[in-house]
PDB file of C-alpha atoms in Angstrom:
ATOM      1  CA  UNK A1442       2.950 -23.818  -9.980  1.00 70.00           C
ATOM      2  CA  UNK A1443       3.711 -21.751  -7.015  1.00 77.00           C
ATOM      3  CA  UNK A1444       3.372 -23.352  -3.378  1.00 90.00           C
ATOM      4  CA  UNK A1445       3.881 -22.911   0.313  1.00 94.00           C
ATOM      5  CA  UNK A1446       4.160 -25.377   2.339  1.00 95.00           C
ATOM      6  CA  UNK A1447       3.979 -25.435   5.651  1.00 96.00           C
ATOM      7  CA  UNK A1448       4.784 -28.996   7.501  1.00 95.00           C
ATOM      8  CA  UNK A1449       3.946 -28.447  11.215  1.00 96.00           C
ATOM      9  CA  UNK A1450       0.163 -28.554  11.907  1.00 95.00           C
ATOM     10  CA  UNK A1451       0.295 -27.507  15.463  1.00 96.00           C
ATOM     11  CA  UNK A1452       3.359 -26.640  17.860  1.00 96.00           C
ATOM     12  CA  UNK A1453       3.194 -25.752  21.632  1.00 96.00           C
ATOM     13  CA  UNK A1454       5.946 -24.273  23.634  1.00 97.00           C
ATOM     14  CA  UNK A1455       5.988 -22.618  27.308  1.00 97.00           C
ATOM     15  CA  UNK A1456       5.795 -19.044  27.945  1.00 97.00           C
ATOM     16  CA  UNK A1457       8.237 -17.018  27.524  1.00 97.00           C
ATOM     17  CA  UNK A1458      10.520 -19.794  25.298  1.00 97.00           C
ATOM     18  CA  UNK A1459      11.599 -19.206  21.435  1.00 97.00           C
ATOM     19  CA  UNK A1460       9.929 -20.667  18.707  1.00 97.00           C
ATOM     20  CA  UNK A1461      10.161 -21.162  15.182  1.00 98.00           C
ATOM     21  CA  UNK A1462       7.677 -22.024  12.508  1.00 98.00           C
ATOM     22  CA  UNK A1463       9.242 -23.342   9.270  1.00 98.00           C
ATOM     23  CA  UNK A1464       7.703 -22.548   5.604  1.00 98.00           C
ATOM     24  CA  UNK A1465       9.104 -23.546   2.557  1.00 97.00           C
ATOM     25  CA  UNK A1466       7.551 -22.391  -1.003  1.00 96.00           C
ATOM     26  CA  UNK A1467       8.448 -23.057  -4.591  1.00 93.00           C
ATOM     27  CA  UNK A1468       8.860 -20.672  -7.322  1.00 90.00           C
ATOM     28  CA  UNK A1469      10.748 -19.588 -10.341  1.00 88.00           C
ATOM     29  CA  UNK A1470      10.041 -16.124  -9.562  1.00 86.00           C
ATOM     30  CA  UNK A1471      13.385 -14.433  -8.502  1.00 85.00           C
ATOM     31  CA  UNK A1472      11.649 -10.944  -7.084  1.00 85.00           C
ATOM     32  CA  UNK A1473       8.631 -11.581  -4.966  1.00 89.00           C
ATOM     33  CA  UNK A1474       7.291 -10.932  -1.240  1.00 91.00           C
ATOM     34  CA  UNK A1475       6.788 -13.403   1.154  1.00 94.00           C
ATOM     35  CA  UNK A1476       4.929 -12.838   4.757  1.00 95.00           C
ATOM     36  CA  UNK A1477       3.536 -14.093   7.393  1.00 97.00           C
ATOM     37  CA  UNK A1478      -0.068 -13.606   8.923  1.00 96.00           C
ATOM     38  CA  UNK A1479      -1.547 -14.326  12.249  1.00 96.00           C
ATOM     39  CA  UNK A1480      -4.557 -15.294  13.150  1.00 94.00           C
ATOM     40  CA  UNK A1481      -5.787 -15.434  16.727  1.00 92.00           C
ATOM     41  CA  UNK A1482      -8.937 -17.390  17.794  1.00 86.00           C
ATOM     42  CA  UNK A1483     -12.074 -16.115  16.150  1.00 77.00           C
ATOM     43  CA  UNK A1484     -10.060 -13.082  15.523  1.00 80.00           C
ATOM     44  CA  UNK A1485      -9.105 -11.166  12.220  1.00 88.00           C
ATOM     45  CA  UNK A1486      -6.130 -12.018  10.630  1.00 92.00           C
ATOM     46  CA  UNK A1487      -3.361  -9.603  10.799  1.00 93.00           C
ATOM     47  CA  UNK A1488       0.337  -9.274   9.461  1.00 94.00           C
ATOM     48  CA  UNK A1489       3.579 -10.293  11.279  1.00 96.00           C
ATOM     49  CA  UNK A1490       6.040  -9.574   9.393  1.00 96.00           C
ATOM     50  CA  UNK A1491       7.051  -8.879   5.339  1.00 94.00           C
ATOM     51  CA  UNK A1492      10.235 -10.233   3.786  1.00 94.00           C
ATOM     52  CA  UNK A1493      11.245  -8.514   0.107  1.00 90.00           C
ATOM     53  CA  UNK A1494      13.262 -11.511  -1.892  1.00 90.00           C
ATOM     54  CA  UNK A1495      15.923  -8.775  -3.180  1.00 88.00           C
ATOM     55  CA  UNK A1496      16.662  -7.727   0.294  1.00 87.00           C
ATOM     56  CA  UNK A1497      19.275 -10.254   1.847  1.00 85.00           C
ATOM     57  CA  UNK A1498      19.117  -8.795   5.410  1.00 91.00           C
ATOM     58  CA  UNK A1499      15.931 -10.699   6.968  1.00 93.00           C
ATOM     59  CA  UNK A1500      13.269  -8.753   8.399  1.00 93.00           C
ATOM     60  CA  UNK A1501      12.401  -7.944  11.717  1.00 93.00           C
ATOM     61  CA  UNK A1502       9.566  -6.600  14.005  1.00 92.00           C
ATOM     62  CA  UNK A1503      10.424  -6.415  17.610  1.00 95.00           C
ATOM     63  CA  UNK A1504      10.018 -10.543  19.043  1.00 97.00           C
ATOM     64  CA  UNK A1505       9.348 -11.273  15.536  1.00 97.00           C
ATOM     65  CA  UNK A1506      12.260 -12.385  12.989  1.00 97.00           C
ATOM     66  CA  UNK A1507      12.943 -14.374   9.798  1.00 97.00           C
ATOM     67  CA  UNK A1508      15.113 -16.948   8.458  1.00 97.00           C
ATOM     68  CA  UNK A1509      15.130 -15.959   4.824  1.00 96.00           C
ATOM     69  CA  UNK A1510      17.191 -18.702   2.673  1.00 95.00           C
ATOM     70  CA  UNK A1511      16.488 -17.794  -0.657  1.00 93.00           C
ATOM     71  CA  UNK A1512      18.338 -20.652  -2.348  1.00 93.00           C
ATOM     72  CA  UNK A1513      16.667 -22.797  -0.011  1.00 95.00           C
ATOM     73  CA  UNK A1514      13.397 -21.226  -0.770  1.00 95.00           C
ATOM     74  CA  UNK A1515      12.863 -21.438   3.383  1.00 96.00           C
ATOM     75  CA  UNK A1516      11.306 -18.570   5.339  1.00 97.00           C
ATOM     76  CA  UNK A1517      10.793 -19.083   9.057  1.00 97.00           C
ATOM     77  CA  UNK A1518       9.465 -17.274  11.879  1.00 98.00           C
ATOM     78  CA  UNK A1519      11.341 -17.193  15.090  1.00 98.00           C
ATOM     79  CA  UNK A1520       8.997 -16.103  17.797  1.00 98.00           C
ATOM     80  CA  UNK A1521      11.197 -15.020  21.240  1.00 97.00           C
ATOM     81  CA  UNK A1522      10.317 -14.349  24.489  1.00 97.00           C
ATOM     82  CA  UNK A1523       6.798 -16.123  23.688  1.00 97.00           C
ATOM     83  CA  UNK A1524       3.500 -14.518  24.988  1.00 97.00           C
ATOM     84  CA  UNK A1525       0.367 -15.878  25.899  1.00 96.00           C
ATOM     85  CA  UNK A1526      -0.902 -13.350  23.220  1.00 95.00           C
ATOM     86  CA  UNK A1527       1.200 -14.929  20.805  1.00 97.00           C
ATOM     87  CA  UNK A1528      -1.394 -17.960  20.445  1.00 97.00           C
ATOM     88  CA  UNK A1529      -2.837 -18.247  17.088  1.00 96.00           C
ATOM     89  CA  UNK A1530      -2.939 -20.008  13.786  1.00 96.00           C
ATOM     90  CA  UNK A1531      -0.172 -18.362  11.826  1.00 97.00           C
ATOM     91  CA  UNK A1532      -0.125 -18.702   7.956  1.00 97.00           C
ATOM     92  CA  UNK A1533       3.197 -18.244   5.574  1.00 97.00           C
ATOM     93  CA  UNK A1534       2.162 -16.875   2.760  1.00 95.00           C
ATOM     94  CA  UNK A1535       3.875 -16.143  -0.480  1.00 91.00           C
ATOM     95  CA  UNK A1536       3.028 -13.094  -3.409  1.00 88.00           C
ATOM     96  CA  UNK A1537       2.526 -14.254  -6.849  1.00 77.00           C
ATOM     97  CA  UNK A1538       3.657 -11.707  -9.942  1.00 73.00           C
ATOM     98  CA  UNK A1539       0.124 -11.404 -10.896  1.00 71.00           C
ATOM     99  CA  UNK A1540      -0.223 -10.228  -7.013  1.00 74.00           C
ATOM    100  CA  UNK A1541      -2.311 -13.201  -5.994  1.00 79.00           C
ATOM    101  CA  UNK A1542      -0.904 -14.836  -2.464  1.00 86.00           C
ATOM    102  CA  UNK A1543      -0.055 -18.256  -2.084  1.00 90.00           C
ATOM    103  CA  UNK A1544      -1.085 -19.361   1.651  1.00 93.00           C
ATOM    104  CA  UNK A1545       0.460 -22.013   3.302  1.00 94.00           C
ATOM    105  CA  UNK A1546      -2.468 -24.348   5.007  1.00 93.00           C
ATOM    106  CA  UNK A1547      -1.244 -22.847   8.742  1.00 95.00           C
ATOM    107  CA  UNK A1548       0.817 -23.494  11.549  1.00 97.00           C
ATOM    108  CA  UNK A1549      -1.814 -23.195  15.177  1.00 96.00           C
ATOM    109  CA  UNK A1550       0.849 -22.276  18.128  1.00 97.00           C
ATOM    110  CA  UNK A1551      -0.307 -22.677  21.526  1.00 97.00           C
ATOM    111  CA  UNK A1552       1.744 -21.050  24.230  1.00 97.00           C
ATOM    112  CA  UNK A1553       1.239 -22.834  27.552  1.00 97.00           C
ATOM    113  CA  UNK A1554       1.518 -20.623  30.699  1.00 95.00           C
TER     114      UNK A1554
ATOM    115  CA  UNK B 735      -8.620   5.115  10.972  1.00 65.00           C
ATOM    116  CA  UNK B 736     -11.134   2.430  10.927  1.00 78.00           C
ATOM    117  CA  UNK B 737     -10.353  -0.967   9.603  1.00 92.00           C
ATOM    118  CA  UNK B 738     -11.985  -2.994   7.372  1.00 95.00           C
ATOM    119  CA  UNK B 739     -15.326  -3.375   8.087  1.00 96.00           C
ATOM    120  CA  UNK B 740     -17.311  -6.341   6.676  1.00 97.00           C
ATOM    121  CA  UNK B 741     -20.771  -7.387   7.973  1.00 96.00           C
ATOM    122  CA  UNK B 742     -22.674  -9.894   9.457  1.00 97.00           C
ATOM    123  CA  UNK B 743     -19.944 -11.042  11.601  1.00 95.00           C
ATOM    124  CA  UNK B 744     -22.129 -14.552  11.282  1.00 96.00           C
ATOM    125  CA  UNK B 745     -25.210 -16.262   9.660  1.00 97.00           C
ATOM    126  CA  UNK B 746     -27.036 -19.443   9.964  1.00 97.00           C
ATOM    127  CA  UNK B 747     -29.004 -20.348   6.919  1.00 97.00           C
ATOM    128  CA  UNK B 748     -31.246 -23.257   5.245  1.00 97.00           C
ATOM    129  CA  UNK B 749     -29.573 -24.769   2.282  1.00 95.00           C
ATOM    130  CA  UNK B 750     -30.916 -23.210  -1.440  1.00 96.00           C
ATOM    131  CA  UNK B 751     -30.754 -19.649   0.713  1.00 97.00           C
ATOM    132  CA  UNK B 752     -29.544 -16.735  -0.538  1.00 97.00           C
ATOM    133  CA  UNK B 753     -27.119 -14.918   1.374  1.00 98.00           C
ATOM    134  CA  UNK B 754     -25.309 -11.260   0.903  1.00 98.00           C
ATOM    135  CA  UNK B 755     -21.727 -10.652   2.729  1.00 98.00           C
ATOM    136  CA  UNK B 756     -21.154  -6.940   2.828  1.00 97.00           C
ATOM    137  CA  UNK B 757     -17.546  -5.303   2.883  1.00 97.00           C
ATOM    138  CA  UNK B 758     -16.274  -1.873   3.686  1.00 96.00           C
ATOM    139  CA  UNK B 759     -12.559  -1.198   2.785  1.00 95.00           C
ATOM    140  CA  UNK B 760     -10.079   1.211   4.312  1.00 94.00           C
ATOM    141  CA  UNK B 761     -10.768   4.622   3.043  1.00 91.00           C
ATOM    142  CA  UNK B 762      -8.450   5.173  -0.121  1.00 89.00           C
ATOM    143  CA  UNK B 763      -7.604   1.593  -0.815  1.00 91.00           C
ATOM    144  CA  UNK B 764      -8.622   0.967  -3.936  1.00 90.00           C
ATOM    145  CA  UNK B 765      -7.664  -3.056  -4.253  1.00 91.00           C
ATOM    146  CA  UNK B 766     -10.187  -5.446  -2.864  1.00 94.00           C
ATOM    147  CA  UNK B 767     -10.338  -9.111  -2.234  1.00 94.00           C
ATOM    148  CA  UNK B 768     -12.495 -11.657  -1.407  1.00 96.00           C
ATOM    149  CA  UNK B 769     -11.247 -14.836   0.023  1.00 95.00           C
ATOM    150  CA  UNK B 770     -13.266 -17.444   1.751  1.00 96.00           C
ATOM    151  CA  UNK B 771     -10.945 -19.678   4.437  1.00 94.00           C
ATOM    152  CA  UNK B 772     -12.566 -23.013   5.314  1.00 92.00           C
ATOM    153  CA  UNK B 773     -11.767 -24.396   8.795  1.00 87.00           C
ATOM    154  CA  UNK B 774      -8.251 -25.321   9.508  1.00 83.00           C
ATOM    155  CA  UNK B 775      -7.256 -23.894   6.551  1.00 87.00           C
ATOM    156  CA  UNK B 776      -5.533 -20.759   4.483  1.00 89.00           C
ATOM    157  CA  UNK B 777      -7.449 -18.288   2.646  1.00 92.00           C
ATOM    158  CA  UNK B 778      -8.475 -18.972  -0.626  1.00 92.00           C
ATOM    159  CA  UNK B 779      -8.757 -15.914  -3.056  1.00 92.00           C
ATOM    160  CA  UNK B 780     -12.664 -15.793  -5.098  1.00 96.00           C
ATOM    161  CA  UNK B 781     -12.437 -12.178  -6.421  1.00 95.00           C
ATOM    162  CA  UNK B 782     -10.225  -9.097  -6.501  1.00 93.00           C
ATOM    163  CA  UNK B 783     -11.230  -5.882  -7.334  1.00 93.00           C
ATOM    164  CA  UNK B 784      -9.259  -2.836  -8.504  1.00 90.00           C
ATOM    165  CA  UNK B 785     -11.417  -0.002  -7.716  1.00 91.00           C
ATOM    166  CA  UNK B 786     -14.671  -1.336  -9.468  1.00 91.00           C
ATOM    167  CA  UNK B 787     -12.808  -3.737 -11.800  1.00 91.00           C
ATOM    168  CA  UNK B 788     -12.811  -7.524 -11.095  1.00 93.00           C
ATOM    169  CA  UNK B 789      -9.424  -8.490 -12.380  1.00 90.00           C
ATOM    170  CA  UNK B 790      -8.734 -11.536 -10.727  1.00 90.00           C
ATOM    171  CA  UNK B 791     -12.014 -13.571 -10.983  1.00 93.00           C
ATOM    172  CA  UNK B 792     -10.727 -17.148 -11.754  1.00 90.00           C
ATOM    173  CA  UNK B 793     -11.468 -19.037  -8.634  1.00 90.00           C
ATOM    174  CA  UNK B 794     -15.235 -17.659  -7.826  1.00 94.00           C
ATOM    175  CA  UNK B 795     -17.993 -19.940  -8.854  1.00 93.00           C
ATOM    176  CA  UNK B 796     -20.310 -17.848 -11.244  1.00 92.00           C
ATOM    177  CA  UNK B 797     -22.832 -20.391 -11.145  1.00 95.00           C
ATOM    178  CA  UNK B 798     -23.692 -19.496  -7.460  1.00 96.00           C
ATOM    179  CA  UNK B 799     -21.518 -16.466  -6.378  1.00 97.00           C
ATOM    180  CA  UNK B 800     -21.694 -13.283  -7.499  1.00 97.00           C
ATOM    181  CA  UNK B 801     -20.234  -9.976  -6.086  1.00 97.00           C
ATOM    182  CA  UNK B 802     -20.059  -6.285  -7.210  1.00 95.00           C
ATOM    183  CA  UNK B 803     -17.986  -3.150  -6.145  1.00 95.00           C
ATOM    184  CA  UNK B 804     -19.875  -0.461  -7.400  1.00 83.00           C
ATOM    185  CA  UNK B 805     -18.122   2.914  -7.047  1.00 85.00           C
ATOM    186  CA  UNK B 806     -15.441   1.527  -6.141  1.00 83.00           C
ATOM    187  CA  UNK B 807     -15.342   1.561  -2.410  1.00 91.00           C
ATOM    188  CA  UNK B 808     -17.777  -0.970  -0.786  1.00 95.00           C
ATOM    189  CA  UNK B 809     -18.745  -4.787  -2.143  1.00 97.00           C
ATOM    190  CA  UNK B 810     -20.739  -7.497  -1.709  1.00 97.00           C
ATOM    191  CA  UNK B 811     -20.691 -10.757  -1.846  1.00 98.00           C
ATOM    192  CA  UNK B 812     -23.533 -12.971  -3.080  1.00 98.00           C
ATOM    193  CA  UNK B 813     -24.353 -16.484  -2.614  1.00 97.00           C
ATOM    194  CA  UNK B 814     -27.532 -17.808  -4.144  1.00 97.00           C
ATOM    195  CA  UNK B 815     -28.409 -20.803  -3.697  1.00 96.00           C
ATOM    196  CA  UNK B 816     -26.220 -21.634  -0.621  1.00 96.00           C
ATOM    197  CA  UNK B 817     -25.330 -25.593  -0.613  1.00 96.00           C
ATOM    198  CA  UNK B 818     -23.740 -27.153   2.910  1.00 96.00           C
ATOM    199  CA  UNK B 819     -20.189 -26.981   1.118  1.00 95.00           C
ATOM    200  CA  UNK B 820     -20.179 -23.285   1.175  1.00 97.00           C
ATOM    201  CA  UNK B 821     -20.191 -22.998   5.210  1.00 97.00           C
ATOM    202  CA  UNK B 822     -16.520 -21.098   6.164  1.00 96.00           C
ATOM    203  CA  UNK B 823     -15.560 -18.078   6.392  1.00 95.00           C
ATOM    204  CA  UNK B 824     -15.633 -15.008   3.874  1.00 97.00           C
ATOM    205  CA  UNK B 825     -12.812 -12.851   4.667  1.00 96.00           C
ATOM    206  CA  UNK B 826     -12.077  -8.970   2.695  1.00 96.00           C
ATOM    207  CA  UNK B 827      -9.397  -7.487   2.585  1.00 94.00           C
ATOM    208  CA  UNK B 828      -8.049  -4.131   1.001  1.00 93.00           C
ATOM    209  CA  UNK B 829      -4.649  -3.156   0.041  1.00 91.00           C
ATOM    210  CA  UNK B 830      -3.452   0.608  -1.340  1.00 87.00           C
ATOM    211  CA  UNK B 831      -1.403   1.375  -4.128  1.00 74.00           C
ATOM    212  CA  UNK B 832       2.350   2.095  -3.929  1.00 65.00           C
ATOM    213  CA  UNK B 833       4.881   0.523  -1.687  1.00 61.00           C
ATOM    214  CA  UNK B 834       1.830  -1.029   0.532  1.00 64.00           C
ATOM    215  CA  UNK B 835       0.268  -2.432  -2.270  1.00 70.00           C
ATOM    216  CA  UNK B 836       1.360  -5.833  -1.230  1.00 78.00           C
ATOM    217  CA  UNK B 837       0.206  -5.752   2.232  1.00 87.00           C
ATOM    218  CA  UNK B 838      -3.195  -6.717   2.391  1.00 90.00           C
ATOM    219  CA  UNK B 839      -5.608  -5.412   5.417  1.00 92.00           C
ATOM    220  CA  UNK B 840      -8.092  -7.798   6.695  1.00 94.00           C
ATOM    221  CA  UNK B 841     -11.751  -7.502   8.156  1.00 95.00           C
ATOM    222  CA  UNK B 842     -13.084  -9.824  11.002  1.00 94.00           C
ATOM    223  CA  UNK B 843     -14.666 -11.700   8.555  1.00 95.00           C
ATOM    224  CA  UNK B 844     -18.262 -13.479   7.700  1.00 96.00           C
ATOM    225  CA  UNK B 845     -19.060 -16.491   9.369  1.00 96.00           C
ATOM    226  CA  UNK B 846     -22.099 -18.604   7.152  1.00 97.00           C
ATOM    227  CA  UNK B 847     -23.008 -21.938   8.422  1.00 97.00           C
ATOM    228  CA  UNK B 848     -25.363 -23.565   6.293  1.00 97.00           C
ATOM    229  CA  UNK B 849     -27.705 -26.082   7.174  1.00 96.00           C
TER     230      UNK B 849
END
């Protein structure tokens, strides 16, 4: 069975320092989509970023980057320059063949001013 | 373009309740979920609809839940009766079809808290 795990609970870094967020998943799948989701305090959840498994360049959105290690089946986030904004619970989450999404149970950053 | 819409934002009921959840997608998307995300937690998938067709049904407890999409475009949600396990929050969330298809579009979400 497919799942994401995601082994740091909580994290809290300064403003304005680099983070990363690890997620690891398990699969036999070799195409699929992986992603991850923020979600800020009693706020709707929203994407980050999208990573296509045949696509060995990983994917970036401005402060927002991945690690994608296929082999290692590892796909981190790597937050720079971190906002205040940036505090939320973020969730890896991973896109099953029968397009049902595996979620990871959630990472909650805090960035400290 | 207005997002996904899903109403009421929260509700506090008695325990053997009923309560609806209501859920307008983004104009065009035809894919629909239902997840329900209990606190500290990840999403966890009850229904998905493609247009008015539940395909993915597996995790939603009949006994209790219930949920429609006529026509295609709006849903609800239906729980009746509510028990104190079933506090969290419902989210929905739409997708389109094409190269989008697998990124999903979420509403604010339903807060219940049952009592």
């Amino acid at each position: 069975a497919q799942t994401v795990t995601q082994s740091q609970p909580e994290m809290s870094v300064q403003e304005a320092e680099t983070v990363t967020l690890s997620c690891t998943y398990d699969t036999s799948e070799n195409n699929y989509y992986l992603f991850w989701y923020k979600q800020p305090p009693s706020r709707q959840m929203i994407l980050v970023i999208r990573q296509e498994a045949y696509k060995q360049q990983n994917a970036t959105e401005n402060r927002f980057s991945v690690n994608f290690q296929k082999a290692a089946k590892s796909f981190s986030l790597k937050i720079s320059d971190s906002q205040l904004g940036d505090t939320a619970m973020y969730f890896c989450a991973f896109l099953h063949s029968n397009y049902q999404l595996i979620w990871g149970a959630g990472t909650k950053l805090i960035i400290k001013p | 373009e207005a997002g996904v819409v899903q109403s009421p934002r929260y509700k506090i009921i008695e325990k053997k309740q009923p309560v609806a959840f209501w859920c307008n997608p983004i104009s065009g998307h035809n894919t629909l979920y239902w997840y329900r995300q209990n606190l500290g937690q990840g999403p966890e998938l009850l229904i998905r609809y493609e247009n008015e067709e539940a395909v993915d049904d597996s995790q939603l407890p009949k006994d209790r839940f219930s949920a429609e999409r006529l026509k295609g475009v709006d849903s609800t949600l239906k729980i009746q009766p509510a028990e104190l396990g079933d506090s969290a929050v419902y989210l929905c969330a739409s997708s389109p079809r094409g190269i989008g298809a697998n990124v999903l579009t979420f509403g604010a979400g339903s807060r219940l808290t049952v009592l």
